[in-house]
Tab-separated table of C-alpha atoms and ligand atoms in Angstrom:
chain	number	residue	atom	x	y	z
A	240	UNK	CA	55.543	-63.981	39.471
A	241	UNK	CA	52.766	-61.071	37.968
A	242	UNK	CA	49.255	-61.970	38.372
A	243	UNK	CA	47.950	-62.138	34.399
A	244	UNK	CA	50.035	-62.810	31.671
A	245	UNK	CA	49.654	-62.599	27.779
A	246	UNK	CA	47.653	-65.338	26.632
A	247	UNK	CA	49.528	-68.285	25.151
A	248	UNK	CA	50.604	-68.138	22.024
A	249	UNK	CA	50.698	-64.188	21.847
A	250	UNK	CA	53.237	-61.813	22.147
A	251	UNK	CA	53.194	-57.390	23.528
A	252	UNK	CA	55.111	-55.497	20.968
A	253	UNK	CA	57.188	-53.333	23.518
A	254	UNK	CA	57.760	-49.949	21.688
A	255	UNK	CA	61.555	-50.710	19.935
A	256	UNK	CA	59.682	-53.614	18.434
A	257	UNK	CA	56.309	-52.071	17.467
A	258	UNK	CA	58.465	-49.348	15.822
A	259	UNK	CA	60.177	-52.441	13.990
A	260	UNK	CA	56.547	-53.667	13.055
A	261	UNK	CA	56.048	-49.417	11.967
A	262	UNK	CA	59.111	-49.743	9.991
A	263	UNK	CA	57.688	-52.741	7.602
A	264	UNK	CA	53.736	-51.393	7.624
A	265	UNK	CA	55.359	-48.381	5.956
A	266	UNK	CA	57.652	-50.248	3.554
A	267	UNK	CA	54.632	-52.282	2.699
A	268	UNK	CA	52.471	-49.154	2.435
A	269	UNK	CA	54.720	-47.064	0.220
A	270	UNK	CA	55.221	-50.387	-2.061
A	271	UNK	CA	51.742	-50.877	-2.805
A	272	UNK	CA	51.046	-47.148	-4.101
A	273	UNK	CA	53.728	-47.626	-6.176
A	274	UNK	CA	52.168	-50.943	-7.275
A	275	UNK	CA	48.371	-49.253	-7.177
A	276	UNK	CA	46.840	-51.051	-4.734
A	277	UNK	CA	44.060	-49.632	-2.787
A	278	UNK	CA	44.009	-50.472	1.071
A	279	UNK	CA	40.682	-52.188	2.663
A	280	UNK	CA	39.739	-52.732	6.112
A	281	UNK	CA	37.886	-56.239	6.863
A	282	UNK	CA	36.303	-57.156	9.968
A	283	UNK	CA	39.013	-59.435	12.365
A	284	UNK	CA	36.114	-62.073	12.932
A	285	UNK	CA	33.885	-63.469	9.978
A	286	UNK	CA	30.793	-65.829	10.178
A	287	UNK	CA	32.682	-69.393	10.165
A	288	UNK	CA	31.256	-70.287	6.916
A	289	UNK	CA	33.155	-67.883	5.034
A	290	UNK	CA	36.361	-69.656	6.215
A	291	UNK	CA	35.280	-73.485	6.260
A	292	UNK	CA	34.008	-72.575	2.730
A	293	UNK	CA	36.731	-69.898	1.235
A	294	UNK	CA	39.750	-72.058	3.296
A	295	UNK	CA	38.607	-75.756	2.279
A	296	UNK	CA	36.905	-77.783	5.561
A	297	UNK	CA	39.787	-80.423	5.143
A	298	UNK	CA	42.570	-77.830	6.421
A	299	UNK	CA	44.561	-77.869	9.442
A	300	UNK	CA	43.190	-73.814	9.200
A	301	UNK	CA	39.798	-74.904	9.601
A	302	UNK	CA	40.490	-78.580	11.429
A	303	UNK	CA	42.546	-77.441	13.908
A	304	UNK	CA	43.237	-73.975	14.217
A	305	UNK	CA	40.514	-71.650	13.615
A	306	UNK	CA	39.347	-69.307	16.806
A	307	UNK	CA	36.193	-69.496	17.002
A	308	UNK	CA	33.736	-67.267	18.799
A	309	UNK	CA	31.383	-69.198	21.093
A	310	UNK	CA	27.859	-67.994	20.101
A	311	UNK	CA	25.385	-66.362	22.649
A	312	UNK	CA	22.455	-68.004	23.607
A	313	UNK	CA	20.338	-65.096	21.666
A	314	UNK	CA	22.619	-64.872	18.628
A	315	UNK	CA	22.443	-68.298	15.786
A	316	UNK	CA	25.452	-67.097	13.795
A	317	UNK	CA	28.366	-69.077	14.835
A	318	UNK	CA	31.891	-66.523	14.180
A	319	UNK	CA	35.779	-67.268	13.891
A	320	UNK	CA	38.856	-64.747	14.044
A	321	UNK	CA	40.109	-64.638	10.911
A	322	UNK	CA	43.169	-67.323	10.471
A	323	UNK	CA	43.913	-65.445	7.036
A	324	UNK	CA	43.173	-62.605	5.401
A	325	UNK	CA	41.640	-63.741	1.712
A	326	UNK	CA	38.467	-65.030	2.513
A	327	UNK	CA	37.051	-61.856	4.067
A	328	UNK	CA	38.603	-60.039	1.490
A	329	UNK	CA	37.330	-61.755	-1.290
A	330	UNK	CA	33.853	-61.987	0.952
A	331	UNK	CA	33.964	-57.671	0.770
A	332	UNK	CA	34.216	-58.062	-2.971
A	333	UNK	CA	31.307	-60.331	-3.315
A	334	UNK	CA	29.040	-58.257	-1.326
A	335	UNK	CA	29.062	-54.753	-2.271
A	336	UNK	CA	29.393	-54.768	-5.661
A	337	UNK	CA	33.689	-54.005	-6.190
A	338	UNK	CA	32.664	-56.826	-9.134
A	339	UNK	CA	31.226	-53.704	-10.972
A	340	UNK	CA	34.201	-51.855	-10.852
A	341	UNK	CA	37.095	-51.400	-13.528
A	342	UNK	CA	38.970	-55.019	-13.097
A	343	UNK	CA	41.164	-56.051	-11.513
A	344	UNK	CA	39.930	-54.798	-8.282
A	345	UNK	CA	43.776	-54.714	-6.285
A	346	UNK	CA	43.506	-54.362	-2.457
A	347	UNK	CA	45.829	-54.549	0.304
A	348	UNK	CA	45.610	-54.995	3.996
A	349	UNK	CA	47.768	-55.285	6.952
A	350	UNK	CA	47.022	-56.784	10.461
A	351	UNK	CA	46.561	-59.719	13.082
A	352	UNK	CA	45.644	-63.226	12.104
A	353	UNK	CA	44.822	-65.332	14.613
A	354	UNK	CA	45.540	-69.042	14.538
A	355	UNK	CA	44.530	-71.879	17.215
A	356	UNK	CA	48.317	-73.277	16.640
A	357	UNK	CA	50.951	-75.341	19.033
A	358	UNK	CA	52.740	-72.054	19.900
A	359	UNK	CA	56.538	-72.292	19.191
A	360	UNK	CA	59.223	-69.996	17.687
A	361	UNK	CA	58.082	-67.918	14.891
A	362	UNK	CA	54.161	-69.585	15.368
A	363	UNK	CA	52.470	-67.874	17.317
A	364	UNK	CA	48.428	-67.695	17.966
A	365	UNK	CA	47.747	-63.720	16.924
A	366	UNK	CA	50.476	-62.534	13.925
A	367	UNK	CA	50.735	-60.134	11.721
A	368	UNK	CA	50.311	-60.271	7.796
A	369	UNK	CA	50.936	-57.888	4.726
A	370	UNK	CA	48.581	-59.105	2.166
A	371	UNK	CA	47.718	-57.887	-1.558
A	372	UNK	CA	44.887	-59.425	-3.776
A	373	UNK	CA	44.140	-58.737	-7.440
A	374	UNK	CA	40.986	-60.091	-8.296
A	375	UNK	CA	40.009	-60.045	-11.762
A	376	UNK	CA	42.948	-61.211	-13.468
A	377	UNK	CA	43.589	-64.497	-15.287
A	378	UNK	CA	47.476	-63.518	-15.644
A	379	UNK	CA	49.940	-65.181	-16.245
A	380	UNK	CA	51.720	-61.898	-15.940
A	381	UNK	CA	50.489	-60.476	-12.483
A	382	UNK	CA	51.221	-63.565	-11.496
A	383	UNK	CA	55.142	-62.580	-11.827
A	384	UNK	CA	53.944	-58.986	-10.848
A	385	UNK	CA	52.715	-60.063	-7.360
A	386	UNK	CA	55.967	-62.189	-6.185
A	387	UNK	CA	58.011	-59.591	-7.746
A	388	UNK	CA	56.376	-57.029	-5.295
A	389	UNK	CA	56.529	-59.971	-2.172
A	390	UNK	CA	60.039	-59.951	-3.226
A	391	UNK	CA	60.971	-56.302	-3.402
A	392	UNK	CA	59.128	-56.276	-0.177
A	393	UNK	CA	61.830	-58.057	1.614
A	394	UNK	CA	64.661	-56.540	0.094
A	395	UNK	CA	63.657	-53.230	1.153
A	396	UNK	CA	63.036	-54.164	4.710
A	397	UNK	CA	66.607	-55.436	4.529
A	398	UNK	CA	66.208	-59.602	4.596
A	399	UNK	CA	69.092	-60.915	3.326
A	400	UNK	CA	69.146	-64.198	0.958
A	401	UNK	CA	65.324	-64.285	0.035
A	402	UNK	CA	64.573	-67.015	-2.479
A	403	UNK	CA	60.618	-67.598	-4.208
A	404	UNK	CA	59.830	-71.570	-4.603
A	405	UNK	CA	56.952	-71.645	-7.199
A	406	UNK	CA	54.826	-74.543	-8.213
A	407	UNK	CA	51.801	-74.711	-10.705
A	408	UNK	CA	49.022	-76.937	-8.930
A	409	UNK	CA	46.539	-77.227	-11.746
A	410	UNK	CA	43.186	-76.548	-12.057
A	411	UNK	CA	39.707	-78.284	-11.891
A	412	UNK	CA	40.693	-79.859	-15.202
A	413	UNK	CA	43.840	-81.652	-14.251
A	414	UNK	CA	43.923	-81.442	-10.708
A	415	UNK	CA	41.232	-84.613	-10.543
A	416	UNK	CA	43.796	-86.796	-12.161
A	417	UNK	CA	46.773	-86.242	-10.976
A	418	UNK	CA	44.976	-86.629	-7.251
A	419	UNK	CA	43.756	-89.933	-8.527
A	420	UNK	CA	47.263	-91.028	-9.069
A	421	UNK	CA	48.472	-89.280	-5.990
A	422	UNK	CA	45.534	-91.310	-4.091
A	423	UNK	CA	47.312	-94.582	-5.651
A	424	UNK	CA	50.303	-93.930	-4.919
A	425	UNK	CA	49.510	-93.573	-1.054
A	426	UNK	CA	47.410	-96.296	-0.749
A	427	UNK	CA	50.209	-98.471	-2.022
A	428	UNK	CA	52.135	-97.034	1.514
A	429	UNK	CA	49.049	-96.647	3.254
A	430	UNK	CA	50.477	-98.756	6.336
A	431	UNK	CA	53.255	-96.286	6.676
A	432	UNK	CA	50.912	-93.350	6.741
A	433	UNK	CA	50.018	-91.536	10.086
A	434	UNK	CA	46.885	-91.557	11.204
A	435	UNK	CA	45.485	-88.472	10.244
A	436	UNK	CA	47.088	-88.626	6.865
A	437	UNK	CA	45.502	-91.649	6.317
A	438	UNK	CA	41.988	-90.452	7.463
A	439	UNK	CA	42.771	-87.591	4.637
A	440	UNK	CA	44.336	-89.790	1.924
A	441	UNK	CA	40.254	-89.980	0.904
A	442	UNK	CA	39.390	-86.548	1.762
A	443	UNK	CA	42.139	-84.257	0.056
A	444	UNK	CA	44.953	-86.323	-0.652
A	445	UNK	CA	46.747	-83.011	-2.163
A	446	UNK	CA	47.270	-82.159	1.702
A	447	UNK	CA	49.476	-84.772	2.709
A	448	UNK	CA	52.229	-83.324	0.284
A	449	UNK	CA	52.337	-80.422	2.072
A	450	UNK	CA	52.016	-82.408	5.605
A	451	UNK	CA	54.779	-81.479	9.063
A	452	UNK	CA	55.009	-84.966	10.207
A	453	UNK	CA	58.285	-86.351	9.333
A	454	UNK	CA	57.379	-89.858	8.519
A	455	UNK	CA	55.865	-87.817	5.234
A	456	UNK	CA	59.018	-86.342	3.806
A	457	UNK	CA	60.299	-89.185	2.606
A	458	UNK	CA	56.893	-90.387	1.000
A	459	UNK	CA	56.759	-87.133	-0.299
A	460	UNK	CA	60.123	-87.146	-2.225
A	461	UNK	CA	58.825	-89.591	-4.403
A	462	UNK	CA	55.274	-89.233	-4.979
A	463	UNK	CA	53.863	-88.011	-8.111
A	464	UNK	CA	54.481	-84.870	-9.594
A	465	UNK	CA	51.594	-81.924	-10.122
A	466	UNK	CA	54.014	-80.752	-12.862
A	467	UNK	CA	54.146	-83.565	-14.683
A	468	UNK	CA	50.296	-83.758	-14.957
A	469	UNK	CA	49.484	-80.471	-15.903
A	470	UNK	CA	46.824	-79.583	-18.547
A	471	UNK	CA	48.144	-77.723	-22.154
A	472	UNK	CA	46.256	-74.674	-20.550
A	473	UNK	CA	47.956	-74.567	-16.944
A	474	UNK	CA	51.159	-75.778	-18.637
A	475	UNK	CA	50.975	-72.426	-20.904
A	476	UNK	CA	50.368	-70.502	-17.855
A	477	UNK	CA	52.945	-71.849	-15.905
A	478	UNK	CA	55.637	-71.548	-18.486
A	479	UNK	CA	54.334	-67.686	-18.811
A	480	UNK	CA	54.865	-67.192	-15.256
A	481	UNK	CA	57.782	-68.609	-14.939
A	482	UNK	CA	59.527	-66.637	-17.820
A	483	UNK	CA	57.773	-62.879	-16.591
A	484	UNK	CA	59.869	-64.123	-13.489
A	485	UNK	CA	63.256	-64.640	-15.486
A	486	UNK	CA	62.035	-61.343	-17.123
A	487	UNK	CA	62.118	-59.173	-13.858
A	488	UNK	CA	65.113	-60.806	-12.305
A	489	UNK	CA	63.372	-62.352	-9.577
A	490	UNK	CA	65.061	-65.121	-8.243
A	491	UNK	CA	63.062	-68.379	-7.893
A	492	UNK	CA	63.274	-72.005	-7.952
A	493	UNK	CA	60.401	-74.464	-8.775
A	494	UNK	CA	59.669	-76.846	-6.306
A	495	UNK	CA	56.859	-79.514	-7.187
A	496	UNK	CA	55.875	-80.258	-3.759
A	497	UNK	CA	54.913	-77.060	-3.195
A	498	UNK	CA	50.938	-77.448	-2.407
A	499	UNK	CA	50.306	-74.448	0.252
A	500	UNK	CA	47.465	-75.557	2.830
A	501	UNK	CA	44.787	-73.874	1.605
A	502	UNK	CA	42.021	-75.550	-0.799
A	503	UNK	CA	41.392	-72.598	-2.656
A	504	UNK	CA	44.220	-72.173	-5.100
A	505	UNK	CA	44.679	-73.001	-8.508
A	506	UNK	CA	47.728	-72.729	-10.861
A	507	UNK	CA	50.330	-70.482	-9.577
A	508	UNK	CA	51.372	-71.190	-5.426
A	509	UNK	CA	54.772	-69.819	-4.305
A	510	UNK	CA	56.309	-69.134	-0.693
A	511	UNK	CA	59.426	-67.078	0.466
A	512	UNK	CA	62.488	-68.292	2.113
A	513	UNK	CA	65.774	-67.465	3.440
A	514	UNK	CA	68.050	-70.026	1.015
A	515	UNK	CA	68.957	-72.527	3.177
A	516	UNK	CA	66.227	-72.723	5.588
A	517	UNK	CA	63.276	-74.311	3.703
A	518	UNK	CA	61.963	-76.106	6.739
A	519	UNK	CA	58.160	-76.439	7.226
A	520	UNK	CA	57.807	-73.964	9.909
A	521	UNK	CA	60.120	-71.245	7.999
A	522	UNK	CA	58.284	-69.476	5.151
A	523	UNK	CA	58.182	-66.094	5.537
A	524	UNK	CA	55.238	-65.782	3.446
A	525	UNK	CA	53.626	-67.099	0.490
A	526	UNK	CA	50.535	-67.049	-1.478
A	527	UNK	CA	48.968	-68.220	-4.704
A	528	UNK	CA	46.199	-68.245	-7.309
A	529	UNK	CA	42.874	-68.832	-6.532
A	530	UNK	CA	40.455	-68.773	-9.617
A	531	UNK	CA	37.491	-71.240	-7.911
A	532	UNK	CA	37.196	-68.405	-4.928
A	533	UNK	CA	34.935	-65.965	-5.822
A	534	UNK	CA	32.526	-68.214	-7.153
A	535	UNK	CA	32.641	-70.252	-3.785
A	536	UNK	CA	32.163	-67.042	-1.834
A	537	UNK	CA	28.803	-66.132	-3.921
A	538	UNK	CA	30.225	-63.887	-6.948
A	539	UNK	CA	30.598	-64.303	-10.495
A	540	UNK	CA	32.800	-66.901	-12.034
A	541	UNK	CA	36.706	-64.458	-11.533
A	542	UNK	CA	40.068	-64.788	-11.418
A	543	UNK	CA	42.421	-63.998	-8.463
A	544	UNK	CA	45.708	-64.316	-6.963
A	545	UNK	CA	47.503	-62.756	-3.708
A	546	UNK	CA	49.882	-63.299	-1.234
A	547	UNK	CA	50.052	-62.945	2.720
A	548	UNK	CA	53.870	-62.451	4.287
A	549	UNK	CA	54.528	-63.191	7.781
A	550	UNK	CA	55.600	-59.452	9.895
A	551	UNK	CA	56.638	-61.749	13.366
A	552	UNK	CA	58.644	-63.606	11.377
A	553	UNK	CA	60.351	-60.891	8.672
A	554	UNK	CA	60.990	-59.117	12.318
A	555	UNK	CA	62.726	-62.479	13.768
A	556	UNK	CA	64.481	-63.095	10.804
A	557	UNK	CA	65.566	-59.080	10.650
A	558	UNK	CA	67.283	-59.617	14.317
A	559	UNK	CA	68.699	-63.200	13.187
A	560	UNK	CA	70.837	-61.514	10.527
A	561	UNK	CA	72.184	-58.676	12.903
A	562	UNK	CA	69.856	-55.854	12.541
A	563	UNK	CA	67.980	-54.682	15.589
A	564	UNK	CA	64.567	-52.910	15.998
A	565	UNK	CA	64.309	-49.536	14.828
A	566	UNK	CA	64.941	-47.287	17.572
A	567	UNK	CA	62.280	-45.124	18.360
A	568	UNK	CA	63.016	-41.315	17.919
A	569	UNK	CA	63.571	-39.280	21.076
A	570	UNK	CA	62.128	-35.545	21.170
A	571	UNK	CA	63.510	-32.869	19.146
A	572	UNK	CA	63.452	-30.613	22.280
A	573	UNK	CA	62.618	-30.963	26.395
A	574	UNK	CA	61.374	-27.768	27.812
A	575	UNK	CA	62.845	-27.466	31.287
A	576	UNK	CA	62.809	-25.129	34.026
A	577	UNK	CA	64.479	-23.517	36.184
A	578	UNK	CA	61.785	-23.271	38.664
A	579	UNK	CA	60.616	-26.763	39.412
A	580	UNK	CA	57.366	-26.078	40.600
A	581	UNK	CA	56.227	-24.074	37.650
A	582	UNK	CA	54.963	-26.597	35.558
A	583	UNK	CA	52.273	-24.849	33.955
A	584	UNK	CA	54.682	-22.817	32.551
A	585	UNK	CA	57.000	-25.462	30.758
A	586	UNK	CA	53.922	-27.541	29.216
A	587	UNK	CA	51.982	-24.101	28.109
A	588	UNK	CA	55.144	-23.732	26.228
A	589	UNK	CA	55.191	-27.753	25.339
A	590	UNK	CA	51.778	-27.315	24.326
A	591	UNK	CA	52.622	-24.296	21.795
A	592	UNK	CA	56.145	-26.004	20.056
A	593	UNK	CA	53.794	-28.964	19.511
A	594	UNK	CA	50.724	-27.361	18.073
A	595	UNK	CA	53.288	-25.607	15.274
A	596	UNK	CA	54.378	-29.436	14.705
A	597	UNK	CA	57.572	-30.257	16.913
A	598	UNK	CA	58.329	-33.531	18.556
A	599	UNK	CA	58.415	-32.017	22.469
A	600	UNK	CA	58.697	-33.303	25.740
A	601	UNK	CA	57.890	-30.986	28.728
A	602	UNK	CA	59.658	-32.100	31.914
A	603	UNK	CA	56.560	-32.439	34.615
A	604	UNK	CA	58.924	-33.576	37.513
A	605	UNK	CA	59.395	-31.409	40.118
A	606	UNK	CA	62.759	-31.784	40.353
A	607	UNK	CA	65.932	-29.300	40.048
A	608	UNK	CA	66.618	-27.493	36.595
A	609	UNK	CA	69.957	-29.804	36.563
A	610	UNK	CA	68.068	-33.197	36.896
A	611	UNK	CA	65.634	-32.596	34.377
A	612	UNK	CA	68.956	-31.300	31.752
A	613	UNK	CA	70.246	-34.986	32.628
A	614	UNK	CA	66.851	-36.821	31.691
A	615	UNK	CA	66.763	-34.597	28.628
A	616	UNK	CA	69.892	-35.931	27.380
A	617	UNK	CA	69.219	-39.403	28.459
A	618	UNK	CA	65.793	-39.219	26.383
A	619	UNK	CA	68.363	-38.288	22.928
A	620	UNK	CA	66.629	-35.077	22.732
A	621	UNK	CA	68.711	-32.335	20.371
A	622	UNK	CA	67.730	-29.352	22.303
A	623	UNK	CA	66.635	-28.064	25.995
A	624	UNK	CA	64.456	-25.039	25.829
A	625	UNK	CA	65.147	-23.654	29.428
A	626	UNK	CA	62.313	-21.453	31.015
A	627	UNK	CA	63.743	-19.074	33.215
A	628	UNK	CA	63.966	-15.184	34.487
A	629	UNK	CA	63.847	-14.326	30.857
A	630	UNK	CA	60.081	-15.123	30.456
A	631	UNK	CA	59.488	-12.417	31.888
A	632	UNK	CA	60.304	-10.403	28.849
A	633	UNK	CA	59.084	-12.963	26.343
A	634	UNK	CA	62.527	-15.057	26.021
A	635	UNK	CA	64.072	-18.719	27.015
A	636	UNK	CA	67.536	-20.098	26.991
A	637	UNK	CA	68.130	-22.582	24.123
A	638	UNK	CA	70.508	-25.120	24.952
A	639	UNK	CA	72.018	-27.388	21.857
A	640	UNK	CA	72.924	-30.639	23.905
A	641	UNK	CA	74.614	-32.085	21.145
A	642	UNK	CA	77.060	-29.096	20.481
A	643	UNK	CA	77.119	-28.001	23.972
A	644	UNK	CA	76.516	-24.360	23.330
A	645	UNK	CA	73.154	-21.936	24.061
A	646	UNK	CA	72.032	-18.898	23.252
A	647	UNK	CA	68.753	-16.859	24.225
A	648	UNK	CA	66.113	-16.830	21.773
A	649	UNK	CA	62.797	-15.033	22.107
A	650	UNK	CA	59.658	-17.058	22.267
A	651	UNK	CA	58.025	-15.960	19.350
A	652	UNK	CA	60.881	-17.090	17.305
A	653	UNK	CA	61.340	-20.335	19.195
A	654	UNK	CA	59.334	-23.027	17.002
A	655	UNK	CA	60.725	-21.242	13.606
A	656	UNK	CA	64.252	-21.629	15.508
A	657	UNK	CA	63.772	-25.102	16.287
A	658	UNK	CA	61.992	-26.049	13.070
A	659	UNK	CA	65.029	-25.150	11.379
A	660	UNK	CA	67.399	-26.659	13.396
A	661	UNK	CA	66.017	-29.777	12.670
A	662	UNK	CA	65.723	-29.385	9.041
A	663	UNK	CA	69.790	-28.530	9.001
A	664	UNK	CA	70.229	-31.549	11.345
A	665	UNK	CA	67.919	-34.415	9.085
A	666	UNK	CA	69.715	-32.904	6.281
A	667	UNK	CA	73.312	-31.967	7.579
B	918	LIG	P1	50.136	-69.215	5.287
B	918	LIG	O1	48.570	-68.897	5.109
B	918	LIG	O2	49.662	-70.793	6.122
B	918	LIG	O3	50.610	-69.595	4.213
B	918	LIG	O4	50.473	-68.229	5.935
B	918	LIG	C1	51.408	-67.153	5.127
B	918	LIG	C2	52.474	-66.201	6.063
B	918	LIG	O5	51.859	-65.999	7.536
B	918	LIG	C3	53.616	-67.599	6.390
B	918	LIG	O6	54.155	-67.604	5.701
B	918	LIG	C4	54.215	-66.644	8.263
B	918	LIG	O7	55.002	-66.181	7.733
B	918	LIG	C5	52.495	-66.206	8.661
B	918	LIG	N1	51.855	-67.184	9.302
B	918	LIG	C6	51.373	-68.066	9.419
B	918	LIG	N2	50.673	-68.660	10.514
B	918	LIG	C7	51.625	-68.144	11.199
B	918	LIG	C8	51.819	-68.276	12.967
B	918	LIG	N3	50.812	-69.411	13.539
B	918	LIG	N4	52.498	-67.687	13.701
B	918	LIG	C9	53.293	-66.278	12.787
B	918	LIG	N5	53.382	-66.383	11.734
B	918	LIG	C10	52.634	-66.923	10.727
């Protein structure tokens, strides 16, 4: 047993898996550029109040899962690691005056999030999210645009059968009356409620709808539906968002029980699932509209909408669907030498080739040429550059390890020859 292990609920992304993440990050960046989102980076930790206020105190994320940083005695502020990026991004939107930029401000970020959750398959204490936020657009067209962007991310990543569940959870006008009818409903079943749900009933009844407790599944099926209680503007917004989604050909289904775990959502809420795996733990990603959040964090009243897609779960589903993580590319060439001790020349030639932009490994082991070439083959290298007697008059042997051919090349032409061969190999 090793002495130290990664903290419970975290894991190392070893090179193949990390390369798989890089691929997802490249797809996400390419998409967000096409859709006009600009990258933003906010701190991994914030004042705890940003999350308490921005996410809501009566939520699992804040009540149970927040990674709080113990304040040092000489500092009075209380911080927490970010459990999701929206609250921090909206805090940044308000703070340096992004409110005066042309609206909407469309932002994207990718990085680790932290939740002190009970670890299990697909549920970690540190996980990655790809996130977009469009702040300053009341929708409903942008709601569909964002859902379509999320769906396209899964399609381009190669995840099969992704389906979108959508709902409207109303706004400050219609939700209070709906909440009252929800509270009435649960009160008639109060004896059946688990203790946490009973306690939450008075504080935030909406949370009961998205409870993970199995006892609640049956109760929730018969609960009043928000979509039957929407005010006229919310209903019109929802109808229009759905019409836009239909026009874009995004496969979606209305799920009246979908309320999302976070307090700040209004109107459109959505989650992405692999069809047939709609269990609580299986959401690949989700998002929604948060028209009250900017004001809640001290800005002018400003509508907004966004999503967070979990990359760890995408990687898991891709593996389940039979797609191996992306392999890390081997070097284009390995520089080997007939004189096992002459590591200076091998490293010098490799350094020049790298400076010319090529992917090159120098064999720095003091071993026989045959062993160096064997290792180059195992590395997946296309070429071996062999330094021998010809080096004295500025030449090397260039062996094509794939074709099994070899020729003499002037050192001065080597970088150009290799670059050409790489182009040829890529397109041939
Ligand atoms: P949420 O804000 O809880 O809706 O999370 C958005 C997405 O982030 C989820 O759909 C998951 O893909 C991912 N996610 C949330 N929590 C975790 C976690 N503990 N471990 C891994 N992925 C997570």
